[in-house]
Coordinates of C-alpha atoms and ligand atoms in Angstrom, one line a residue:
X1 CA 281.9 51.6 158.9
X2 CA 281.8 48.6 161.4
X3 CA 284.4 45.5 160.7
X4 CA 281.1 43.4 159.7
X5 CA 279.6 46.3 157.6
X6 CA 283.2 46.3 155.9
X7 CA 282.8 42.3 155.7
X8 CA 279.4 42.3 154.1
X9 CA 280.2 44.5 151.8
X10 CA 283.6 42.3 150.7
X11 CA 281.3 39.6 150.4
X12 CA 278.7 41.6 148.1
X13 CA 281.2 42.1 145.9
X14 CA 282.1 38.7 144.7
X15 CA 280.6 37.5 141.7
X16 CA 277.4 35.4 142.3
X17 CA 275.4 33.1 140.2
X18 CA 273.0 35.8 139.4
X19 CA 275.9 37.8 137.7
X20 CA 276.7 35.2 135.7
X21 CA 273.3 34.4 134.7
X22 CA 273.1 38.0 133.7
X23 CA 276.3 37.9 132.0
X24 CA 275.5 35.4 129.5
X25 CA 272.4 36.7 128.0
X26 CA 274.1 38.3 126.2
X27 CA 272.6 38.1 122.6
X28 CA 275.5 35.0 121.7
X29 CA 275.0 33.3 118.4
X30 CA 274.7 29.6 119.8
X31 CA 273.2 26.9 117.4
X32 CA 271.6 23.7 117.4
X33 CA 268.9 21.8 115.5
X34 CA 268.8 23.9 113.1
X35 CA 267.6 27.2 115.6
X36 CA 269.5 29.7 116.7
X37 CA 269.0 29.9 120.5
X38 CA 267.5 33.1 122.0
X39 CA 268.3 32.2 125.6
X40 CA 270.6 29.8 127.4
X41 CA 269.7 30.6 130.4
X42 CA 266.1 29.5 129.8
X43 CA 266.6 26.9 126.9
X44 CA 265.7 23.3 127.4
X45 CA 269.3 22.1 126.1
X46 CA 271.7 24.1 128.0
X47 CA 269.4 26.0 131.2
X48 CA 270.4 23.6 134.0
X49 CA 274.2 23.3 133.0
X50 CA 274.4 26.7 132.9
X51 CA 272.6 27.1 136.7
X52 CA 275.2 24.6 137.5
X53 CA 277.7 26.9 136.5
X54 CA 276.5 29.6 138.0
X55 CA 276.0 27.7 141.4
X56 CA 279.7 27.6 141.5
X57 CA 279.7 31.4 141.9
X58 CA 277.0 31.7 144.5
X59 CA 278.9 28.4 146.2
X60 CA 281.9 31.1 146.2
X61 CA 279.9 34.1 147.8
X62 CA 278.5 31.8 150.5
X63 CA 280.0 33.9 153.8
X64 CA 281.4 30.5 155.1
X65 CA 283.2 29.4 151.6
X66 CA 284.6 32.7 151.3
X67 CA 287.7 32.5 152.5
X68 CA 288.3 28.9 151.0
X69 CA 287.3 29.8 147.8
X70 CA 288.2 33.3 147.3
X71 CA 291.0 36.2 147.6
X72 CA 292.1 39.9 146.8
X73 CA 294.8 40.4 144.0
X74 CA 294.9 43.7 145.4
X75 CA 291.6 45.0 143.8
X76 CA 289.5 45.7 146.5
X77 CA 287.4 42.7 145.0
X78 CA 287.7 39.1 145.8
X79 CA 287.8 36.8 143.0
X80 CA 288.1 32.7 142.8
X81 CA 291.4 31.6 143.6
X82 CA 292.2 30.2 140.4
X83 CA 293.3 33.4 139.2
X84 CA 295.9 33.3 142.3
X85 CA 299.6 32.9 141.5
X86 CA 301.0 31.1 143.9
X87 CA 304.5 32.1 145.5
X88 CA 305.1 29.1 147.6
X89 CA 304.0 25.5 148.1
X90 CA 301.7 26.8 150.8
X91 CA 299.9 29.0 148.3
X92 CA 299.4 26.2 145.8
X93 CA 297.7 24.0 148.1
X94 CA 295.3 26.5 149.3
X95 CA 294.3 27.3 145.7
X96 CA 294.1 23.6 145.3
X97 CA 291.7 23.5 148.1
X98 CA 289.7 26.2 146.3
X99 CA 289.7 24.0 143.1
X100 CA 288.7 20.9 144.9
X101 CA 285.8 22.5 146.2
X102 CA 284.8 23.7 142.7
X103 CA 284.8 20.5 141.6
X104 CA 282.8 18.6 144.3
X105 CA 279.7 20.7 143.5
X106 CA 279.7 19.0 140.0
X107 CA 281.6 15.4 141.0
X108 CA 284.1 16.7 138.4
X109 CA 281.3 16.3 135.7
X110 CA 282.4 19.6 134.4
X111 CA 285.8 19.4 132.9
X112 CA 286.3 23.1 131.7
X113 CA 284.4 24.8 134.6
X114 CA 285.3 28.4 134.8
X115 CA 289.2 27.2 136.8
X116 CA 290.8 25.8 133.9
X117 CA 291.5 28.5 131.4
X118 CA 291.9 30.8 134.4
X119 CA 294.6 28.7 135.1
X120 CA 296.1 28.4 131.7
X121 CA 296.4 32.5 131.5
X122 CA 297.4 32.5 135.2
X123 CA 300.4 29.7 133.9
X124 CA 301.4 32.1 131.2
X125 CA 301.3 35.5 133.1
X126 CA 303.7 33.7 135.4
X127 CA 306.4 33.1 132.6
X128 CA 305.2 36.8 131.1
X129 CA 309.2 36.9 130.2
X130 CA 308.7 34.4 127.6
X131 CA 305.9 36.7 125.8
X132 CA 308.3 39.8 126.2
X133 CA 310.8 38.3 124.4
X134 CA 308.8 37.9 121.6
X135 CA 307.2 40.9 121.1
X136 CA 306.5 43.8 124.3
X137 CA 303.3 44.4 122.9
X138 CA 301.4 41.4 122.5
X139 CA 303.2 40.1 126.4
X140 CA 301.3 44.2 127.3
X141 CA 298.0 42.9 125.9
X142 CA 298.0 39.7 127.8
X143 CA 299.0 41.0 130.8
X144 CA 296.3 43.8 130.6
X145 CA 293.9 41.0 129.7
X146 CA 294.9 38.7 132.2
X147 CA 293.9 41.5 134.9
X148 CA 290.8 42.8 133.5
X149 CA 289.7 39.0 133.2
X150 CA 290.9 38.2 137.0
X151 CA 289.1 41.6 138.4
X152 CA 285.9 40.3 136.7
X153 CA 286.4 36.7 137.4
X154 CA 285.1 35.3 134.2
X155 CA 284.0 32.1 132.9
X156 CA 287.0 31.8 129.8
X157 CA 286.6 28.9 127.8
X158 CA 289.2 28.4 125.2
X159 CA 289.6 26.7 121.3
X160 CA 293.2 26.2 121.3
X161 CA 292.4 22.4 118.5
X162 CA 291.8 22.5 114.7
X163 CA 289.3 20.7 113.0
X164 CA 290.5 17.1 112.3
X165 CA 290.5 17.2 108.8
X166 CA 292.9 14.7 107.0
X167 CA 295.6 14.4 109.8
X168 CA 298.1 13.1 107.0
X169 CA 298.5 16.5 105.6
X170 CA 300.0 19.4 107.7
X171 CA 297.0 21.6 108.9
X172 CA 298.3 25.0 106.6
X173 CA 298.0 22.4 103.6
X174 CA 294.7 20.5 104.1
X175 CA 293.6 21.2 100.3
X176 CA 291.5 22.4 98.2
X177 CA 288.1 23.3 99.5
X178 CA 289.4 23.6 103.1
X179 CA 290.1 27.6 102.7
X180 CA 287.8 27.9 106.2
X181 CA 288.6 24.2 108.2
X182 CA 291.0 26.2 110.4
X183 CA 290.7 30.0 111.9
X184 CA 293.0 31.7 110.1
X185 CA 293.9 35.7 110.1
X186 CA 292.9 37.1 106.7
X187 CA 292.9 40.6 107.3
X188 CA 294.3 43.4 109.7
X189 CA 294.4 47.3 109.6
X190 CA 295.5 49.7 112.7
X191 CA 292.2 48.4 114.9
X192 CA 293.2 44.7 114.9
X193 CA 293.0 41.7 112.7
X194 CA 290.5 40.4 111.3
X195 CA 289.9 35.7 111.7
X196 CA 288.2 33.4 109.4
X197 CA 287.2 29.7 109.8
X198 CA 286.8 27.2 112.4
X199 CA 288.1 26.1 115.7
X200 CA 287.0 23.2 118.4
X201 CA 285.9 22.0 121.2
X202 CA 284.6 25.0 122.6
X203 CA 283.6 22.9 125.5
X204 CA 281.7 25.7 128.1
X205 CA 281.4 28.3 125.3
X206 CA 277.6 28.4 125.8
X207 CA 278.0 29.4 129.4
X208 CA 281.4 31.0 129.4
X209 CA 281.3 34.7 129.1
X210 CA 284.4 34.7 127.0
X211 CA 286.8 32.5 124.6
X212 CA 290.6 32.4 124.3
X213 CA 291.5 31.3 120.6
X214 CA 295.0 29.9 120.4
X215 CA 297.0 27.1 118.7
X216 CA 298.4 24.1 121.0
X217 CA 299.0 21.6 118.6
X218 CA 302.2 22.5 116.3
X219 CA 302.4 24.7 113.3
X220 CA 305.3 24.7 110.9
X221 CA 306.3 27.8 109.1
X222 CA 304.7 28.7 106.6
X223 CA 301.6 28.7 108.6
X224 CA 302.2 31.9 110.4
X225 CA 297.9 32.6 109.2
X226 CA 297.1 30.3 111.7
X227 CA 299.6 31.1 114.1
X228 CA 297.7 33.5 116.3
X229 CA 296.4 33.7 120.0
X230 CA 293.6 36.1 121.0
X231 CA 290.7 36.5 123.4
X232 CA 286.7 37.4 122.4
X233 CA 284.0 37.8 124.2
X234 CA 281.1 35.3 123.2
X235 CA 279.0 37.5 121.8
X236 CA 281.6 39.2 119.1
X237 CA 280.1 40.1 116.2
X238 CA 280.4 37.3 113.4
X239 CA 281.3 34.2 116.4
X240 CA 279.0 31.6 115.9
X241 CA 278.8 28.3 118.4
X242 CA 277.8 25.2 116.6
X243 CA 276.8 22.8 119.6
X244 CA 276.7 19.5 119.5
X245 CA 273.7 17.5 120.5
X246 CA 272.7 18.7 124.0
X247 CA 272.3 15.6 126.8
X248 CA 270.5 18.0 129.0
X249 CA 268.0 18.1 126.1
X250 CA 267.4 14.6 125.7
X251 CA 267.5 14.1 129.5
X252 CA 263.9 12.2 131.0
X253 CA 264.2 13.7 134.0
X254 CA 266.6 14.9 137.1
X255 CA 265.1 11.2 139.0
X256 CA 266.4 9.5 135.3
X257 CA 269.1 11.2 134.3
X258 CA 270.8 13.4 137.4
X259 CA 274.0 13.8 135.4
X260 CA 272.9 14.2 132.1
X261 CA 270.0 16.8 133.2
X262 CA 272.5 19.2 135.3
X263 CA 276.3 18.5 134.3
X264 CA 276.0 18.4 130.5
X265 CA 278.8 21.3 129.5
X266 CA 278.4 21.2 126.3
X267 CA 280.9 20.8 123.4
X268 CA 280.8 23.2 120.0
X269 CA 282.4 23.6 117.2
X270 CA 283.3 27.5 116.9
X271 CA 283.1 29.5 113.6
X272 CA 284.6 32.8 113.1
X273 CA 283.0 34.3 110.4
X274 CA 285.3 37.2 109.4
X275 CA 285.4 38.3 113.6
X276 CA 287.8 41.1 114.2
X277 CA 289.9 41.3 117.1
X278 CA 291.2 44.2 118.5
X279 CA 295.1 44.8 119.0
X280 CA 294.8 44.6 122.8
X281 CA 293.4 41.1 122.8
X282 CA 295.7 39.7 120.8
X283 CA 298.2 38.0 122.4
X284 CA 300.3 36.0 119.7
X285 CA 300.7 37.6 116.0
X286 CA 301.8 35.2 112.9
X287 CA 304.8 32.9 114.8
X288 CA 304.7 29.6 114.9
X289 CA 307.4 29.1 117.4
X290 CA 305.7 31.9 120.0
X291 CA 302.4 29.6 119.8
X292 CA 304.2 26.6 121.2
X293 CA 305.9 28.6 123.8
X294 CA 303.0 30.5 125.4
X295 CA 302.0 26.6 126.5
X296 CA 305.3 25.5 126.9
X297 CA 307.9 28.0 127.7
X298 CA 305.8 29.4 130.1
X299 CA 303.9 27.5 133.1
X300 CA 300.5 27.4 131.1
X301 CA 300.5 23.9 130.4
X302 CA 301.3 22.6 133.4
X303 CA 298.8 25.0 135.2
X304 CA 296.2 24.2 132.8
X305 CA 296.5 20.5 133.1
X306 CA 297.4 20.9 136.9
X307 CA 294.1 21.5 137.3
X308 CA 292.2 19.3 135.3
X309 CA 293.9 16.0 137.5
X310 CA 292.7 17.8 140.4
X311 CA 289.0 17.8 138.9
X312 CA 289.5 14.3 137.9
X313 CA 290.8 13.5 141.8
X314 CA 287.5 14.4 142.8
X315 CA 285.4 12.6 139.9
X316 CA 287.2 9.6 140.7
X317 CA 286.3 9.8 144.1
X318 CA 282.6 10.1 142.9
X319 CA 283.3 6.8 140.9
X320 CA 284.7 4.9 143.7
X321 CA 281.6 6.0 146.0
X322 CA 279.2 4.9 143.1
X323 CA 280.7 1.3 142.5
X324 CA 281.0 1.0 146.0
X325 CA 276.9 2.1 146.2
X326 CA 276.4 -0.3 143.6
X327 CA 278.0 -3.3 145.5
X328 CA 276.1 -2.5 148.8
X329 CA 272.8 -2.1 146.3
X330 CA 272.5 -5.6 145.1
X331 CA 274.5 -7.3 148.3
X332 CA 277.5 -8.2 146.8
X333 CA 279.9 -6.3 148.7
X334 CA 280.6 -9.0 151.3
X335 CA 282.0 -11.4 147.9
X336 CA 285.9 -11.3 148.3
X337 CA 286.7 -11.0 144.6
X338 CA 284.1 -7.7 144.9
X339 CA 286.1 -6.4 147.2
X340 CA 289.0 -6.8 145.9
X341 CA 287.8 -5.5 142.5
X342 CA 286.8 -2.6 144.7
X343 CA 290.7 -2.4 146.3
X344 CA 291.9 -2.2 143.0
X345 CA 289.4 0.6 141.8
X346 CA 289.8 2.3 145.5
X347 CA 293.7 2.7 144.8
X348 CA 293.1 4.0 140.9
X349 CA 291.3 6.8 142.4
X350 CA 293.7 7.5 144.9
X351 CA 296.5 6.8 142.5
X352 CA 295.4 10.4 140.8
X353 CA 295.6 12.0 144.2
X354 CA 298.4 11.1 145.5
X355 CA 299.9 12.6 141.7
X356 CA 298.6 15.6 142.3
X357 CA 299.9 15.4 145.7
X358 CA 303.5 14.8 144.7
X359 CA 303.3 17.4 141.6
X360 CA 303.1 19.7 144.3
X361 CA 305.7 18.6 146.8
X362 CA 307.8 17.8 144.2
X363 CA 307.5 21.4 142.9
X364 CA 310.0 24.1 142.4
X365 CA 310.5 28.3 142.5
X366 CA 310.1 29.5 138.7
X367 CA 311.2 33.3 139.5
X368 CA 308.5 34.1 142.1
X369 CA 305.6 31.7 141.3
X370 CA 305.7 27.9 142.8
X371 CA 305.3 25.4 140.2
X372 CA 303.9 21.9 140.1
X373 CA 306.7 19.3 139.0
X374 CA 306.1 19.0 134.9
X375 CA 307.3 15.4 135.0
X376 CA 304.6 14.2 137.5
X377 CA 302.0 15.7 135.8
X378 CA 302.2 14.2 132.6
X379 CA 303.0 11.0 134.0
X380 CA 299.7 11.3 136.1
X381 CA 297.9 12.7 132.3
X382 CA 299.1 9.6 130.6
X383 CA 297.9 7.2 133.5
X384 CA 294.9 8.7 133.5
X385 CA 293.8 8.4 129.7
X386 CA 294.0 4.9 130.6
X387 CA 292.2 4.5 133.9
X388 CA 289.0 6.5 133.2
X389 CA 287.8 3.5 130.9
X390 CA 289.2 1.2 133.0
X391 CA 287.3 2.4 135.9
X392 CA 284.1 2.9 133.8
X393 CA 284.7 -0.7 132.7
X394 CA 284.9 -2.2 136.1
X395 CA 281.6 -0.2 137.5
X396 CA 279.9 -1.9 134.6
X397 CA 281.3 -5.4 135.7
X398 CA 280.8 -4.9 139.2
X399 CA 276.6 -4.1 138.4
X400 CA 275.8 -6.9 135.8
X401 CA 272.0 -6.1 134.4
X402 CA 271.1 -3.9 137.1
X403 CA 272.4 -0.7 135.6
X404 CA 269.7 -1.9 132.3
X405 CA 266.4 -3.3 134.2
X406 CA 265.2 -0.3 135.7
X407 CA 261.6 1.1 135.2
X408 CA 261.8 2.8 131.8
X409 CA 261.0 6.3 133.6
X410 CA 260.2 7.9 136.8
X411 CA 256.5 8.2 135.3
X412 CA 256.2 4.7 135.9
X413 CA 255.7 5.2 139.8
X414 CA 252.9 7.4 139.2
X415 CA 250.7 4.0 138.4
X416 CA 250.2 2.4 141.5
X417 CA 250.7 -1.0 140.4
X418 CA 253.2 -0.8 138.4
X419 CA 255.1 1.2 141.8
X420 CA 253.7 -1.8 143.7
X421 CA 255.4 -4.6 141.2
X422 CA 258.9 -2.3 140.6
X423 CA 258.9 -1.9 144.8
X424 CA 258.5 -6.1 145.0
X425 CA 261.3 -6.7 142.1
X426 CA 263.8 -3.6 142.5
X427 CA 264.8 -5.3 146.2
X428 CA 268.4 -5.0 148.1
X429 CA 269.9 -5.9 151.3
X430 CA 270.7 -2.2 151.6
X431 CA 268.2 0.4 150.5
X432 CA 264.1 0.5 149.5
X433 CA 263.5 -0.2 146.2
X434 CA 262.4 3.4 145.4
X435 CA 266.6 3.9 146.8
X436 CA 267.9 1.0 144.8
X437 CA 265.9 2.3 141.1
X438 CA 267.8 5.9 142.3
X439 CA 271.2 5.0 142.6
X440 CA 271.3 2.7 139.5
X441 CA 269.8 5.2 137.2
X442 CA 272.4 7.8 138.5
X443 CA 275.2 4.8 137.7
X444 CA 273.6 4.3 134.7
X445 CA 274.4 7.9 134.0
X446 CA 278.0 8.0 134.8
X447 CA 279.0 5.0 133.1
X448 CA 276.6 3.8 130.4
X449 CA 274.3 7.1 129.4
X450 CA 275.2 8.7 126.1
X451 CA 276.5 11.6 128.5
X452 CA 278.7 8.9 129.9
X453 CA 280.3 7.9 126.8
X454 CA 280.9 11.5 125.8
X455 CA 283.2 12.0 129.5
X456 CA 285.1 8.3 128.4
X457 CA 286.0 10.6 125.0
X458 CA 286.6 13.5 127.2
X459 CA 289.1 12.5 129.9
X460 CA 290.8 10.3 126.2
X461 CA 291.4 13.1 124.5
X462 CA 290.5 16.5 126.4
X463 CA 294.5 17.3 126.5
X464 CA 295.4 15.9 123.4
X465 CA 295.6 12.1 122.2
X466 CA 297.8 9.9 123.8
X467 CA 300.8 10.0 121.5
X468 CA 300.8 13.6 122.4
X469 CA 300.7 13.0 126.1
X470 CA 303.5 10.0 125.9
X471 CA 305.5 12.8 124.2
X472 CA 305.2 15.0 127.1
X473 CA 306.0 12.5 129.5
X474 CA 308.6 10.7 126.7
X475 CA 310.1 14.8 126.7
X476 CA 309.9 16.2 130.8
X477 CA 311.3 12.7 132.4
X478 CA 314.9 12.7 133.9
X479 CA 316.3 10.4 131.8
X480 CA 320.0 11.6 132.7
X481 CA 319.3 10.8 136.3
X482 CA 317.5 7.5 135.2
X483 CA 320.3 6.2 133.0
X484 CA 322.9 7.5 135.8
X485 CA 322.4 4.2 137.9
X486 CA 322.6 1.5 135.4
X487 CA 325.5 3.8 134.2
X488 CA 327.2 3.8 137.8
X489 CA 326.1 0.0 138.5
X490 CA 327.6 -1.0 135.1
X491 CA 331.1 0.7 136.3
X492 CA 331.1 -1.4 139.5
X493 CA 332.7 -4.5 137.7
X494 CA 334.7 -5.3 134.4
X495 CA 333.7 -6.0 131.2
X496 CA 335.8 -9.1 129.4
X497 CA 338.7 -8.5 127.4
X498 CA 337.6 -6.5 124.0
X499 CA 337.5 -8.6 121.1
X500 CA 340.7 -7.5 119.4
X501 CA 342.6 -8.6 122.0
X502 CA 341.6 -12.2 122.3
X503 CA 344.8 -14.1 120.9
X504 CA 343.1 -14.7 117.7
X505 CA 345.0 -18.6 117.5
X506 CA 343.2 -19.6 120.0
X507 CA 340.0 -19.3 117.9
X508 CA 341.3 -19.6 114.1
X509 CA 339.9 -23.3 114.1
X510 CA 336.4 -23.3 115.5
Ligands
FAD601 C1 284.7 15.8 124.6 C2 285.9 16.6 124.3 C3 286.0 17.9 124.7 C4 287.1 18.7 124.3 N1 287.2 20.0 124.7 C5 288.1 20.8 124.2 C6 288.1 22.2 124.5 O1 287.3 22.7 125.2 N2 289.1 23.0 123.9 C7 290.0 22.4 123.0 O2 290.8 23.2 122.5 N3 290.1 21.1 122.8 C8 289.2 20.3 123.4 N4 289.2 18.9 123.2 C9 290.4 18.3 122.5 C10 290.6 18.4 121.1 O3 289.7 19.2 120.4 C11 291.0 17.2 120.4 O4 290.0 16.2 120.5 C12 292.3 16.6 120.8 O5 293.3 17.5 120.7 C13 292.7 15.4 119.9 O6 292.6 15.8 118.6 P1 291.7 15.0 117.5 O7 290.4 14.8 118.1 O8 291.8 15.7 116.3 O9 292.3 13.6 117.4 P2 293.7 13.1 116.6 O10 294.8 14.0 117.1 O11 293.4 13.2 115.2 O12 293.8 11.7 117.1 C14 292.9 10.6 116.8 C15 293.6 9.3 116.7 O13 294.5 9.4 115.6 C16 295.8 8.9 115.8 N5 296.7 9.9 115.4 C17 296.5 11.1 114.8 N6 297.6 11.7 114.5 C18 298.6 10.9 114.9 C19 300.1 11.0 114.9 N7 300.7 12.1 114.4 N8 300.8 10.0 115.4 C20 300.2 8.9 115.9 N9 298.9 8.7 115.9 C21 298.1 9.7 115.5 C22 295.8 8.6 117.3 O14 295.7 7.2 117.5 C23 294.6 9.2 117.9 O15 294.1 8.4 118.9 C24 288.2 18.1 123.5 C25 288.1 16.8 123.1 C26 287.0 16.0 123.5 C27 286.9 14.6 123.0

């Protein structure tokens, strides 16, 4: 076989978009209006987030991406580099590349595209120790998992939250009533156990081909039931998706709506309606402690969330090239408090990237695998859950009423006089009308749509509120090293006499 034969053949081999279309008809139980949905690769609510998704495949297989976006763990198959564990600062930034990439094809617009749960379970293979200690078993089943998920590069989506309930009662303990508000394990035999209740946001779960169930916010004991982690693929038997209300659905059109109509992921509430899971997908069994470690013992969290302020880089990035569109639209960008509004915006962005550049030259060896530096990562989470609305904010401030008075659809063009009277009032300094109506309506989209709103809530709370994050960062920082300098300074000159030994005469009268 010739050295391009050979080549083809690699390239043949990667997953593609058509695989993954195939993949996920796959009989799932996914909900919504009141209908269970047959298809979702052909349903009005979800069919064009779900090509999205699987464009990111065939953008993968593309012979020029495919060294960027792709290598062999030693299969014979090559997979997306998310699943790569990276042995040296080198390695990390050419799986950032990989991720960067991902992200472009959807502006960031799709927070839990099929690299972040790879990296979550590529975080905790690398501290596999911390699973052995627990229990050899369950570290063999996620090991075996983690491989069989890598050589078939799947989607994972995960539910690793609880159902809100009332927060001022411990989740194990929410009353009576709530016996199914949180997946719990109510049965097991020698094939597995057996779950019942609910977990959310399945964000993805409609497309993904397969769910990791876990427990990241803390149990107490007494709640080993819920203190479980496991993996299922999305059509198990008894797994139901509740969506929420689909954007894509109520989308006008691609012209109207190019976010909304393409990008909308999807978010669902997941009930597990007596599922059984078999032994070898489960990878945490009744312990509290073991479900806060497989996050933060190991290098999951920080891979997981690694990833996701890479994907917000880019979105950013997106953002500053829309308010920047928007200025040049309506011939404001020459005003200097425009651009310095646009300074300040232009450095939030890169504010993000230069984190997730210093997370990774401010890394360190964990055993073989290269790590991102904990500390700047969380400080870069916690800036973030403030900036996104911040940022949103100042697109809206930079556009005025021009985001709201645009023709109410794109069918509005197809009357010749109302194109003529929209191409006489939609004017700017930079564009044609027809350009101008384009680009607000996709603004409109990323900041003020109901699509919008959702990402605001999303990049708020997709890793936790924000008293969790300030924990993290409250928890990683240095403070030793901090305190050493005021501690040092403070020992460069004398303090007064202590009190006891003023001559106490001296004061006896005042
Ligand atoms: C759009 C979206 C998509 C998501 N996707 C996923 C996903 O795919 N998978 C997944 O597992 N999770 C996902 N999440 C995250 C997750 O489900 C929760 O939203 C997140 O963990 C926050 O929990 P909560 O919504 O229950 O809010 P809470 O934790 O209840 O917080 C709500 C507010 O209550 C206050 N509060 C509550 N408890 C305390 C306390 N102890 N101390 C101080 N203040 C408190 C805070 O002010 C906070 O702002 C997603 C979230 C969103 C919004």
């Amino acid at each position: 076989m010739s050295t391009h034969e050979a080549e083809t053949d690699d390239v043949r081999a990667i997953k593609s978009g058509a695989d993954h279309l195939r993949a996920v008809q796959d009989g799932r139980a996914v909900y919504l209006d009141g209908q269970r949905v047959q298809d979702v690769t052909t349903h009005p609510a979800y069919r064009n987030a779900v090509a999205s998704a699987a464009g990111l495949y065939d953008y993968q297989a593309q012979p020029d991406n495919v060294e960027t976006m792709t290598f062999d763990p030693g299969t014979g198959r090559r997979v997306n580099r998310c699943w790569q564990l990276p042995r040296s600062y080198e390695e990390l930034k050419e799986r950032r590349h990989a991720l960067v990439a991902w992200a472009e094809q959807t502006c960031g617009f799709m927070g839990r595209s099929p690299d972040h749960v790879a990296s979550v379970l590529a975080g905790q293979v690398m501290g596999i120790e911390v699973f052995q200690a627990y229990d050899q078993k369950r570290a063999r089943a996620l090991q075996d998992y983690f491989e069989y998920a890598r050589s078939n590069d799947l989607f994972l989506t995960y539910v690793i939250n609880n159902v809100q309930g009332d927060r001022s009662k411990a989740f194990g303990d929410q009353g009576e009533g709530s016996e199914d508000l949180i997946a719990k394990i109510v049965d097991e035999d020698a094939a597995g156990i057996t779950i019942r209740g609910a977990k959310l946001f399945a964000t993805s779960a409609i497309m993904a081909n397969e769910i990791f169930v876990g427990s990241g916010q803390p149990l107490k004991p007494g709640e080993e039931n819920l203190a479980f982690s496991c993996a299922l693929p999305m059509n198990a038997p008894g797994l139901r998706v509740l969506s929420r209300k689909s954007f894509e659905a109520h989308a006008v059109s691609e012209f109207d709506n190019p976010l909304s109509s393409r990008f909308d992921e999807n978010d669902a509430l997941i009930f597990f309606d007596d599922v059984k899971v078999p032994w070898e997908r489960v990878f945490v069994y009744r312990n509290t402690d073991m479900c806060r470690a497989q996050f933060h013992d190991t290098p999951g969290h920080i891979y997981q969330n690694y990833q996701a302020q890479i994907r917000l880089s880019v979105k950013l990035r997106f953002l500053a090239g829309l308010a920047r569109g928007v200025a040049d639209t309506i011939g404001t960008i020459n005003f200097p408090p425009v651009r310095e509004t646009l300074g300040r915006l232009a450095s939030q962005a890169a504010m993000i990237t230069s984190m997730v550049y210093g997370m990774e030259a401010a890394g360190r060896m964990r055993g073989p695998y290269y790590l991102p530096d904990r500390h700047l990562l969380y400080a870069a989470q916690v800036q973030a859950q403030e900036l996104y609305p911040q940022i949103i904010h100042t697109i809206r401030e930079l556009a005025g009423g021009a985001l709201l008075m645009l023709p109410s659809s794109v069918q509005d063009f197809a009357d010749p006089e109302l194109a003529r009277i929209i191409q006489r009032t939609q004017i700017s300094p930079a564009m044609s009308g027809m350009d101008r109506v384009k680009l607000l309506k996709l603004a409109w989209d990323a900041v003020g749509s109901e699509f919008a709103s959702r990402h605001v809530q999303y990049e708020m709370f997709y890793a936790g509120a924000q008293f969790v994050t300030r924990g993290h960062s409250f928890r990683t920082y240095d403070w030793a090293a901090a305190g050493s300098m005021a501690q040092a300074l403070m020992h460069r000159y004398p303090s007064p006499a202590p009190i006891d030994h003023i001559d106490r005469s001296t004061t006896a009268s005042l």
